[in-house]
Short mmCIF file of C-alpha atoms and ligand atoms in Angstrom, two decimals:
data_model
loop_
_atom_site.label_atom_id
_atom_site.label_comp_id
_atom_site.label_asym_id
_atom_site.label_seq_id
_atom_site.Cartn_x
_atom_site.Cartn_y
_atom_site.Cartn_z
CA MET R 18 -22.83 -6.06 4.15
CA ALA R 19 -24.21 -4.77 0.85
CA TRP R 20 -22.77 -3.88 -2.49
CA ASN R 21 -24.46 -0.92 -4.14
CA THR R 22 -23.61 -0.41 -7.75
CA GLY R 23 -23.81 3.22 -8.75
CA THR R 24 -25.77 4.44 -11.70
CA GLY R 25 -24.09 4.90 -15.02
CA THR R 26 -21.06 2.92 -13.99
CA ASP R 27 -22.14 -0.63 -14.66
CA THR R 28 -19.65 -2.31 -16.92
CA SER R 29 -20.78 -5.82 -16.14
CA THR R 30 -21.73 -6.53 -19.70
CA GLY R 31 -18.76 -4.65 -21.06
CA ALA R 32 -15.94 -5.79 -18.82
CA GLY R 33 -14.15 -8.73 -20.33
CA THR R 34 -15.80 -8.20 -23.68
CA ALA R 35 -15.98 -4.44 -23.95
CA ALA R 36 -16.06 -3.26 -27.55
CA GLY R 37 -15.44 -6.83 -28.61
CA VAL R 38 -11.95 -6.66 -27.14
CA ASP R 39 -10.54 -9.47 -25.07
CA THR R 40 -9.85 -7.38 -22.02
CA GLY R 41 -7.37 -10.01 -21.20
CA PRO R 42 -8.12 -11.51 -17.81
CA GLY R 43 -7.98 -14.85 -19.53
CA ALA R 44 -5.09 -13.94 -21.80
CA ALA R 45 -2.46 -16.65 -21.61
CA ALA R 46 1.18 -15.88 -20.93
CA GLY R 47 2.98 -15.26 -24.16
CA THR R 48 0.00 -13.29 -25.40
CA ASP R 49 0.31 -9.71 -26.60
CA VAL R 50 -1.99 -7.38 -24.70
CA ASP R 51 -2.35 -3.63 -24.77
CA VAL R 52 -1.83 -3.21 -21.03
CA VAL R 53 -0.44 -5.32 -18.21
CA VAL R 54 -1.68 -4.35 -14.76
CA ILE R 55 0.51 -5.62 -11.93
CA GLY R 56 -1.34 -5.80 -8.63
CA ALA R 57 -5.02 -6.27 -7.80
CA GLY R 58 -5.41 -4.07 -4.73
CA GLN R 59 -7.44 -0.87 -4.74
CA ALA R 60 -5.12 0.67 -7.35
CA GLY R 61 -5.05 -2.32 -9.72
CA LEU R 62 -8.79 -2.98 -9.55
CA SER R 63 -9.67 0.67 -10.10
CA SER R 64 -7.35 0.65 -13.14
CA ALA R 65 -8.82 -2.60 -14.47
CA TYR R 66 -12.35 -1.21 -14.09
CA HIS R 67 -11.47 1.83 -16.21
CA LEU R 68 -9.53 -0.25 -18.78
CA ALA R 69 -12.55 -2.53 -19.19
CA ARG R 70 -14.88 0.43 -19.62
CA ALA R 71 -12.55 1.90 -22.23
CA GLY R 72 -12.43 -1.46 -24.06
CA ILE R 73 -8.66 -1.68 -23.75
CA GLY R 74 -7.26 -5.22 -23.79
CA HIS R 75 -5.42 -6.04 -20.59
CA VAL R 76 -4.38 -8.66 -18.12
CA VAL R 77 -4.25 -8.25 -14.31
CA LEU R 78 -1.57 -10.22 -12.46
CA ASP R 79 -1.35 -10.56 -8.69
CA HIS R 80 0.89 -12.73 -6.57
CA ALA R 81 -1.41 -12.92 -3.57
CA PRO R 82 -3.55 -16.03 -3.20
CA ARG R 83 -6.93 -14.30 -2.80
CA PRO R 84 -8.78 -11.07 -3.60
CA GLY R 85 -8.17 -8.21 -1.15
CA GLY R 86 -4.80 -6.71 -2.08
CA ALA R 87 -2.68 -6.11 1.02
CA TRP R 88 -5.79 -5.99 3.21
CA GLN R 89 -5.97 -9.80 3.17
CA PHE R 90 -2.73 -9.93 5.20
CA ARG R 91 -3.64 -7.41 7.87
CA TRP R 92 -3.96 -8.60 11.43
CA PRO R 93 -7.32 -9.90 12.64
CA SER R 94 -7.73 -7.24 15.34
CA LEU R 95 -7.63 -4.51 12.65
CA THR R 96 -11.39 -4.53 12.42
CA TYR R 97 -13.25 -2.66 9.72
CA GLY R 98 -14.34 -0.06 12.28
CA LYS R 99 -10.69 0.83 12.99
CA VAL R 100 -9.88 1.53 9.35
CA HIS R 101 -10.06 5.25 8.74
CA GLY R 102 -11.21 6.58 5.42
CA MET R 103 -11.53 3.43 3.31
CA HIS R 104 -13.09 4.56 0.01
CA SER R 105 -15.16 2.22 -2.11
CA LEU R 106 -13.92 1.20 -5.54
CA PRO R 107 -15.50 2.96 -8.53
CA GLY R 108 -18.97 1.76 -9.46
CA MET R 109 -19.76 -0.35 -6.39
CA GLU R 110 -20.20 0.92 -2.84
CA LEU R 111 -19.14 -1.02 0.19
CA ALA R 112 -22.02 -0.29 2.53
CA GLY R 113 -23.22 -1.58 5.87
CA ALA R 114 -20.16 -3.68 6.73
CA ASP R 115 -19.98 -4.87 10.33
CA PRO R 116 -17.37 -2.63 11.99
CA LEU R 117 -16.39 -5.46 14.34
CA ARG R 118 -15.35 -7.87 11.58
CA PRO R 119 -11.66 -8.02 10.55
CA SER R 120 -10.97 -5.61 7.68
CA SER R 121 -9.10 -8.43 5.93
CA GLU R 122 -12.39 -10.35 5.65
CA VAL R 123 -14.65 -7.38 4.86
CA ILE R 124 -12.40 -5.93 2.18
CA GLY R 125 -11.34 -9.33 0.83
CA GLU R 126 -14.99 -10.23 0.27
CA TYR R 127 -15.76 -6.81 -1.19
CA PHE R 128 -12.87 -6.99 -3.66
CA GLY R 129 -13.87 -10.54 -4.61
CA ALA R 130 -17.45 -9.43 -5.25
CA TYR R 131 -16.16 -6.44 -7.20
CA GLU R 132 -14.02 -8.61 -9.45
CA GLY R 133 -17.05 -10.83 -10.06
CA ARG R 134 -19.45 -7.95 -10.64
CA PHE R 135 -17.30 -6.38 -13.36
CA GLY R 136 -15.79 -9.57 -14.76
CA LEU R 137 -12.27 -8.61 -13.69
CA ARG R 138 -10.81 -12.11 -13.64
CA VAL R 139 -7.47 -11.47 -12.02
CA ARG R 140 -4.77 -14.06 -12.67
CA ARG R 141 -3.37 -15.20 -9.33
CA PRO R 142 -1.10 -16.21 -7.85
CA VAL R 143 1.23 -14.79 -10.49
CA ASP R 144 4.42 -13.08 -9.35
CA VAL R 145 5.97 -10.55 -11.72
CA SER R 146 9.74 -10.69 -11.25
CA ALA R 147 10.87 -8.19 -13.90
CA VAL R 148 9.60 -5.81 -16.56
CA ARG R 149 11.99 -5.31 -19.48
CA GLU R 150 12.20 -3.59 -22.81
CA GLY R 151 10.90 -5.86 -25.58
CA ALA R 152 10.88 -5.59 -29.35
CA ASP R 153 8.98 -2.89 -31.28
CA GLY R 154 8.59 -0.60 -28.31
CA ARG R 155 6.73 -3.20 -26.26
CA LEU R 156 7.28 -4.04 -22.62
CA LEU R 157 7.82 -7.59 -21.41
CA ALA R 158 6.42 -8.57 -18.00
CA GLU R 159 8.20 -11.72 -16.83
CA SER R 160 6.27 -13.70 -14.27
CA SER R 161 5.96 -17.02 -12.51
CA ALA R 162 3.33 -17.92 -15.13
CA GLY R 163 5.31 -16.81 -18.19
CA THR R 164 5.88 -13.56 -20.04
CA TRP R 165 3.30 -11.05 -21.28
CA SER R 166 4.11 -8.46 -23.91
CA ALA R 167 2.32 -5.12 -23.61
CA ARG R 168 2.24 -1.65 -25.06
CA ALA R 169 1.77 -0.04 -21.67
CA LEU R 170 2.05 -1.00 -18.03
CA ILE R 171 0.11 -0.03 -14.95
CA ASN R 172 2.13 -0.79 -11.87
CA ALA R 173 -0.13 -1.09 -8.84
CA THR R 174 2.01 -3.15 -6.49
CA GLY R 175 1.56 -1.09 -3.33
CA THR R 176 4.01 -1.22 -0.45
CA TRP R 177 3.04 -4.19 1.73
CA ASP R 178 5.64 -6.45 0.14
CA ARG R 179 8.46 -4.13 1.18
CA PRO R 180 8.37 -3.63 4.95
CA PHE R 181 11.00 -1.12 6.03
CA TRP R 182 13.34 -2.12 8.88
CA PRO R 183 15.62 0.69 9.99
CA ARG R 184 19.05 -0.26 11.32
CA TYR R 185 20.24 0.66 14.80
CA ALA R 186 23.48 -0.12 16.62
CA GLY R 187 23.30 -3.38 18.53
CA GLN R 188 20.10 -4.54 16.82
CA GLU R 189 21.56 -7.93 15.92
CA THR R 190 22.52 -8.60 19.56
CA PHE R 191 18.95 -8.43 20.89
CA ARG R 192 18.01 -11.82 22.38
CA GLY R 193 14.25 -11.27 22.33
CA ARG R 194 11.84 -11.32 19.43
CA GLN R 195 11.87 -8.69 16.68
CA LEU R 196 9.03 -8.38 14.22
CA HIS R 197 7.55 -5.86 11.80
CA THR R 198 3.98 -4.62 11.43
CA ALA R 199 3.81 -6.80 8.29
CA ASP R 200 4.04 -9.86 10.60
CA TYR R 201 2.00 -8.52 13.51
CA PRO R 202 -0.34 -11.31 14.62
CA GLY R 203 -2.56 -9.29 16.97
CA PRO R 204 -1.99 -8.65 20.69
CA GLN R 205 -2.48 -12.14 22.19
CA GLU R 206 1.09 -13.32 21.63
CA PHE R 207 2.42 -10.46 23.76
CA ALA R 208 0.55 -11.31 26.94
CA GLY R 209 2.85 -10.68 29.92
CA ALA R 210 5.71 -9.44 27.70
CA ARG R 211 7.69 -6.20 27.84
CA VAL R 212 7.32 -4.67 24.39
CA ILE R 213 9.06 -1.73 22.70
CA VAL R 214 7.08 -0.38 19.74
CA VAL R 215 9.13 1.73 17.31
CA GLY R 216 7.45 4.09 14.83
CA GLY R 217 5.28 7.20 14.74
CA GLY R 218 2.40 6.15 12.49
CA THR R 219 -1.12 4.89 12.88
CA SER R 220 0.00 1.27 12.99
CA ALA R 221 2.28 1.94 15.98
CA VAL R 222 -0.55 3.65 17.85
CA GLN R 223 -2.96 0.81 17.12
CA HIS R 224 -0.39 -1.80 18.20
CA LEU R 225 0.26 0.05 21.47
CA LEU R 226 -3.39 0.49 22.33
CA GLU R 227 -3.98 -3.23 21.80
CA ILE R 228 -0.81 -4.68 23.28
CA SER R 229 -0.87 -2.50 26.41
CA ARG R 230 -4.05 -4.31 27.49
CA VAL R 231 -2.24 -7.64 27.81
CA ALA R 232 1.49 -6.84 28.06
CA ALA R 233 3.50 -6.43 31.25
CA GLU R 234 4.85 -3.13 29.92
CA THR R 235 4.97 -1.13 26.70
CA THR R 236 7.37 1.60 25.57
CA TRP R 237 6.74 3.82 22.57
CA VAL R 238 9.71 5.13 20.63
CA THR R 239 9.50 7.62 17.75
CA ARG R 240 12.04 9.73 15.86
CA ARG R 241 9.95 12.88 15.99
CA PRO R 242 7.32 13.90 18.53
CA PRO R 243 3.99 12.63 17.19
CA VAL R 244 1.42 15.14 15.91
CA PHE R 245 -2.18 14.35 16.76
CA ARG R 246 -4.91 15.98 14.71
CA ASP R 247 -8.43 16.58 15.83
CA GLY R 248 -11.00 16.84 13.04
CA PHE R 249 -8.76 16.20 10.07
CA GLY R 250 -10.61 17.65 7.10
CA GLU R 251 -10.47 17.70 3.32
CA ALA R 252 -8.23 20.76 3.15
CA GLU R 253 -5.60 19.09 5.33
CA GLY R 254 -5.91 15.93 3.23
CA ARG R 255 -5.29 17.88 0.04
CA ALA R 256 -2.30 19.65 1.60
CA ALA R 257 -0.82 16.31 2.67
CA VAL R 258 -1.23 14.84 -0.81
CA ALA R 259 0.40 17.96 -2.30
CA LEU R 260 3.42 17.47 -0.04
CA VAL R 261 3.94 13.88 -1.20
CA ASP R 262 3.32 14.91 -4.80
CA GLU R 263 6.03 17.54 -4.56
CA ARG R 264 8.58 14.96 -3.34
CA VAL R 265 7.72 12.53 -6.11
CA ARG R 266 8.00 15.24 -8.76
CA ARG R 267 11.54 15.89 -7.52
CA GLY R 268 12.43 12.21 -7.91
CA LEU R 269 12.59 11.52 -4.17
CA ALA R 270 11.25 8.34 -2.65
CA PRO R 271 7.63 8.97 -1.62
CA GLN R 272 6.46 9.18 1.96
CA SER R 273 3.10 7.63 2.56
CA VAL R 274 0.18 10.05 2.49
CA VAL R 275 -0.86 8.70 5.87
CA SER R 276 2.57 9.60 7.30
CA VAL R 277 2.08 13.29 6.52
CA THR R 278 -1.53 13.56 7.64
CA GLY R 279 -0.68 13.15 11.33
CA LEU R 280 -2.41 10.85 13.78
CA PRO R 281 -6.19 11.01 14.21
CA LEU R 282 -7.21 11.97 17.70
CA ASN R 283 -10.11 9.63 18.39
CA GLU R 284 -11.55 8.42 21.65
CA ALA R 285 -9.19 5.45 21.98
CA VAL R 286 -6.18 7.67 21.33
CA ARG R 287 -7.33 10.21 23.89
CA ALA R 288 -7.65 7.41 26.44
CA GLY R 289 -4.14 6.19 25.51
CA LEU R 290 -2.73 9.67 26.01
CA GLU R 291 -4.45 10.01 29.37
CA SER R 292 -3.31 6.61 30.64
CA GLY R 293 0.29 7.19 29.53
CA VAL R 294 0.31 4.31 27.02
CA LEU R 295 0.96 6.88 24.28
CA GLU R 296 3.69 8.67 26.16
CA ARG R 297 6.53 8.68 23.68
CA ARG R 298 10.30 8.46 24.09
CA PRO R 299 12.85 9.57 21.51
CA VAL R 300 14.82 6.89 19.73
CA PHE R 301 17.32 4.94 21.84
CA ALA R 302 21.07 5.27 21.36
CA ARG R 303 21.49 1.55 20.89
CA ILE R 304 19.86 -1.83 21.30
CA THR R 305 21.34 -4.26 23.80
CA PRO R 306 20.86 -8.02 24.21
CA THR R 307 18.12 -7.31 26.77
CA GLY R 308 16.51 -4.10 25.60
CA ALA R 309 17.54 -0.57 24.71
CA VAL R 310 19.70 2.23 26.13
CA TRP R 311 19.19 5.98 25.64
CA ALA R 312 21.82 8.71 25.37
CA ASP R 313 21.08 9.88 28.93
CA GLY R 314 21.97 6.41 30.25
CA SER R 315 18.38 5.32 30.92
CA ARG R 316 17.44 1.81 29.79
CA VAL R 317 14.38 -0.32 29.16
CA ASP R 318 14.40 -4.11 29.34
CA ALA R 319 12.29 -5.80 26.70
CA ASP R 320 11.23 -9.20 25.41
CA VAL R 321 9.95 -7.90 22.07
CA ILE R 322 10.80 -5.06 19.68
CA LEU R 323 7.96 -4.38 17.27
CA TRP R 324 9.06 -2.30 14.27
CA ALA R 325 6.05 -0.28 13.10
CA THR R 326 8.36 1.59 10.77
CA GLY R 327 6.40 1.57 7.57
CA PHE R 328 6.81 0.31 4.07
CA ARG R 329 8.47 1.33 0.81
CA ALA R 330 7.14 1.15 -2.74
CA ALA R 331 7.42 -2.41 -4.08
CA VAL R 332 8.92 -1.50 -7.44
CA ASP R 333 12.12 -3.58 -7.66
CA HIS R 334 10.73 -5.56 -10.59
CA LEU R 335 10.82 -2.32 -12.62
CA SER R 336 14.63 -1.96 -12.19
CA PRO R 337 15.47 -3.14 -15.74
CA LEU R 338 13.60 -0.08 -17.05
CA HIS R 339 15.93 2.32 -15.17
CA LEU R 340 13.17 4.59 -13.98
CA ARG R 341 14.75 5.60 -10.69
CA GLU R 342 16.22 9.05 -10.14
CA PRO R 343 19.39 9.66 -8.13
CA GLY R 344 17.09 10.72 -5.23
CA GLY R 345 15.86 7.11 -5.04
CA GLY R 346 12.32 7.67 -6.31
CA ILE R 347 10.61 7.32 -9.65
CA ARG R 348 9.57 10.74 -10.95
CA VAL R 349 5.96 10.80 -12.04
CA GLU R 350 3.75 13.42 -13.67
CA GLY R 351 0.32 12.47 -12.43
CA THR R 352 0.71 8.72 -12.71
CA ARG R 353 3.04 8.60 -15.75
CA ALA R 354 6.71 7.81 -15.21
CA VAL R 355 8.67 10.77 -16.53
CA ARG R 356 11.38 8.51 -17.95
CA ASP R 357 8.94 6.20 -19.79
CA GLU R 358 5.51 7.30 -20.94
CA ARG R 359 4.36 3.69 -21.30
CA VAL R 360 4.61 3.14 -17.54
CA HIS R 361 2.06 4.40 -15.01
CA LEU R 362 2.35 4.07 -11.27
CA VAL R 363 -1.01 3.92 -9.55
CA GLY R 364 -1.16 3.87 -5.76
CA TYR R 365 2.35 5.34 -5.70
CA GLY R 366 3.32 8.50 -3.80
CA PRO R 367 0.42 10.96 -3.80
CA SER R 368 -2.06 8.29 -4.88
CA ALA R 369 -1.10 5.89 -2.06
CA SER R 370 -4.47 5.97 -0.34
CA THR R 371 -7.74 4.33 -1.23
CA ILE R 372 -9.23 7.56 -2.62
CA GLY R 373 -5.98 8.45 -4.39
CA ALA R 374 -5.74 5.01 -5.98
CA ASN R 375 -9.33 5.32 -7.26
CA ARG R 376 -8.65 8.62 -8.99
CA ALA R 377 -5.24 7.58 -10.28
CA GLY R 378 -6.65 4.44 -11.94
CA GLY R 379 -8.98 6.59 -14.05
CA ALA R 380 -6.27 9.14 -14.82
CA ALA R 381 -3.76 6.46 -15.92
CA VAL R 382 -6.29 4.86 -18.25
CA ARG R 383 -7.15 8.20 -19.86
CA GLU R 384 -3.47 8.79 -20.67
CA ILE R 385 -2.91 5.25 -21.87
CA ARG R 386 -5.91 5.52 -24.16
CA ARG R 387 -4.33 8.60 -25.76
CA LEU R 388 -0.95 6.86 -26.05
CA LEU R 389 -2.47 3.83 -27.77
CA ALA R 390 -4.50 6.02 -30.12
CA ARG R 391 -1.36 7.96 -31.05
CA GLU R 392 0.51 4.73 -31.75
CA ARG R 393 -2.28 3.44 -33.95
CA VAL R 394 -2.03 6.59 -36.04
CA GLY R 395 1.75 6.99 -36.08
CA GLY R 396 3.12 3.50 -35.40
CA PRO R 397 4.73 2.37 -32.12
CA ALA R 398 6.12 5.07 -29.87
CA ALA R 399 9.88 5.23 -29.98
C1 FAD S 406 -1.93 -1.06 8.17
C2 FAD S 406 -2.40 -0.17 7.07
C3 FAD S 406 -3.65 0.45 7.18
C4 FAD S 406 -4.10 1.32 6.18
N1 FAD S 406 -5.29 1.94 6.34
C5 FAD S 406 -5.75 2.78 5.36
C6 FAD S 406 -7.01 3.42 5.48
O1 FAD S 406 -7.68 3.27 6.47
N2 FAD S 406 -7.43 4.23 4.47
C7 FAD S 406 -6.67 4.42 3.34
O2 FAD S 406 -7.09 5.16 2.45
N3 FAD S 406 -5.48 3.83 3.21
C8 FAD S 406 -5.00 3.02 4.19
N4 FAD S 406 -3.78 2.42 4.06
C9 FAD S 406 -3.05 2.62 2.85
C10 FAD S 406 -3.82 1.70 1.89
O3 FAD S 406 -3.62 0.35 2.23
C11 FAD S 406 -3.47 1.91 0.52
O4 FAD S 406 -3.46 3.23 0.13
C12 FAD S 406 -4.30 1.14 -0.49
O5 FAD S 406 -5.17 0.15 0.03
C13 FAD S 406 -3.23 0.46 -1.26
O6 FAD S 406 -3.78 -0.12 -2.39
P1 FAD S 406 -2.80 -0.61 -3.51
O7 FAD S 406 -3.66 -1.26 -4.53
O8 FAD S 406 -1.90 0.48 -3.94
O9 FAD S 406 -1.84 -1.68 -2.80
P2 FAD S 406 -2.10 -3.13 -2.21
O10 FAD S 406 -3.39 -3.28 -1.54
O11 FAD S 406 -0.86 -3.44 -1.43
O12 FAD S 406 -2.12 -4.05 -3.51
C14 FAD S 406 -0.96 -4.35 -4.21
C15 FAD S 406 -1.14 -5.69 -4.86
O13 FAD S 406 -0.02 -5.93 -5.70
C16 FAD S 406 0.38 -7.29 -5.59
N5 FAD S 406 1.79 -7.35 -5.94
C17 FAD S 406 2.83 -6.69 -5.37
N6 FAD S 406 3.98 -6.97 -6.00
C18 FAD S 406 3.67 -7.84 -7.01
C19 FAD S 406 4.43 -8.50 -8.01
N7 FAD S 406 5.76 -8.29 -8.14
N8 FAD S 406 3.81 -9.35 -8.86
C20 FAD S 406 2.46 -9.55 -8.74
N9 FAD S 406 1.69 -8.95 -7.81
C21 FAD S 406 2.29 -8.10 -6.96
C22 FAD S 406 0.07 -7.66 -4.14
O14 FAD S 406 -0.17 -9.05 -4.01
C23 FAD S 406 -1.18 -6.83 -3.85
O15 FAD S 406 -2.37 -7.59 -4.03
C24 FAD S 406 -3.30 1.56 5.04
C25 FAD S 406 -2.05 0.92 4.92
C26 FAD S 406 -1.59 0.09 5.94
C27 FAD S 406 -0.24 -0.56 5.81
#
């Protein structure tokens, strides 16, 4: 594995000390900083890189124990080769990684090296429990390590911390094991078991392809018939991002970009379709103590129900700022929260992909730089 730093993007001497500013990785709780970044995944690190380059004082807080963002928690059988479309962070390429190694290791190491390369000393584990209005137009980020006061906030908390479990009749009566993708340990634990996998996304497909090799039986259940796409290109990617963007502009809760791009039709998926492993059933009418029953009276007995039903934006700590719209989402223009220009959401809605998070980090910092400059001229924003 190699890290290639691009030309013209090296901030190694500037990050942490850019323009003589304490860019804040070491800033102690209770310190005033210009910007608090919450989260050190792709979105938070991209933002921190651009803040450091712009010489804006900041602190990065993350409640995970190690570098890697949510990748560090992904199951060991999700090897780097199975990850589709992972984009490098700005200024340092991830090249030549072994496709057979777990992505948690590859990306964890890459993020760690990235933080080191650009001096982005993330404070961890620090859990931010709430962000509130402070005095003089400042924001207060309350955390397990104390409170930081900031003039602007970049929220880059992703979705991994909020697995979504839908509710179905009879669910609580099921006597077998229920788990979510967020707790998926890899296929070994399901050897000989009868497993129902619920969900129409990439994770569900990957779980089924793995588990079917060792399980006694698998059943795939999705709300809508899955759409497989052969040769998904840039135009389709842009169209998918535009769809999510449109929802977020209307104040609706975002769907993940991946959920609107459809499922990639690769060799393994083709084999799964041919063998019947990826034959899908509509959602059951109810769950029973021993499995599930469909409206037509058919039933499937199961030992395990695996909910591959996605994630929601982890933004509960922002509740005191009242950013949510009646539609359940936070309206954003680009990355800026419409209800509060000091708050940017990076990796949210249309930027919830590795490439989107990269771009959004730069865009958020450009806007924050203008906001801070305006304040310096005219006093704190109201
Ligand atoms: C199984 C899976 C596979 C995926 N594969 C791909 C792919 O192949 N290509 C792609 O482009 N995208 C993929 N995605 C989406 C991708 O993970 C994201 O778009 C991107 O990596 C998310 O980066 P992020 O920084 O927004 O979030 P994360 O990586 O989740 O980082 C958020 C960080 O915030 C921290 N945090 C959260 N809440 C708090 C808090 N209250 N206080 C302090 N810290 C907090 C977390 O510890 C975490 O480190 C995948 C997603 C999943 C679930």
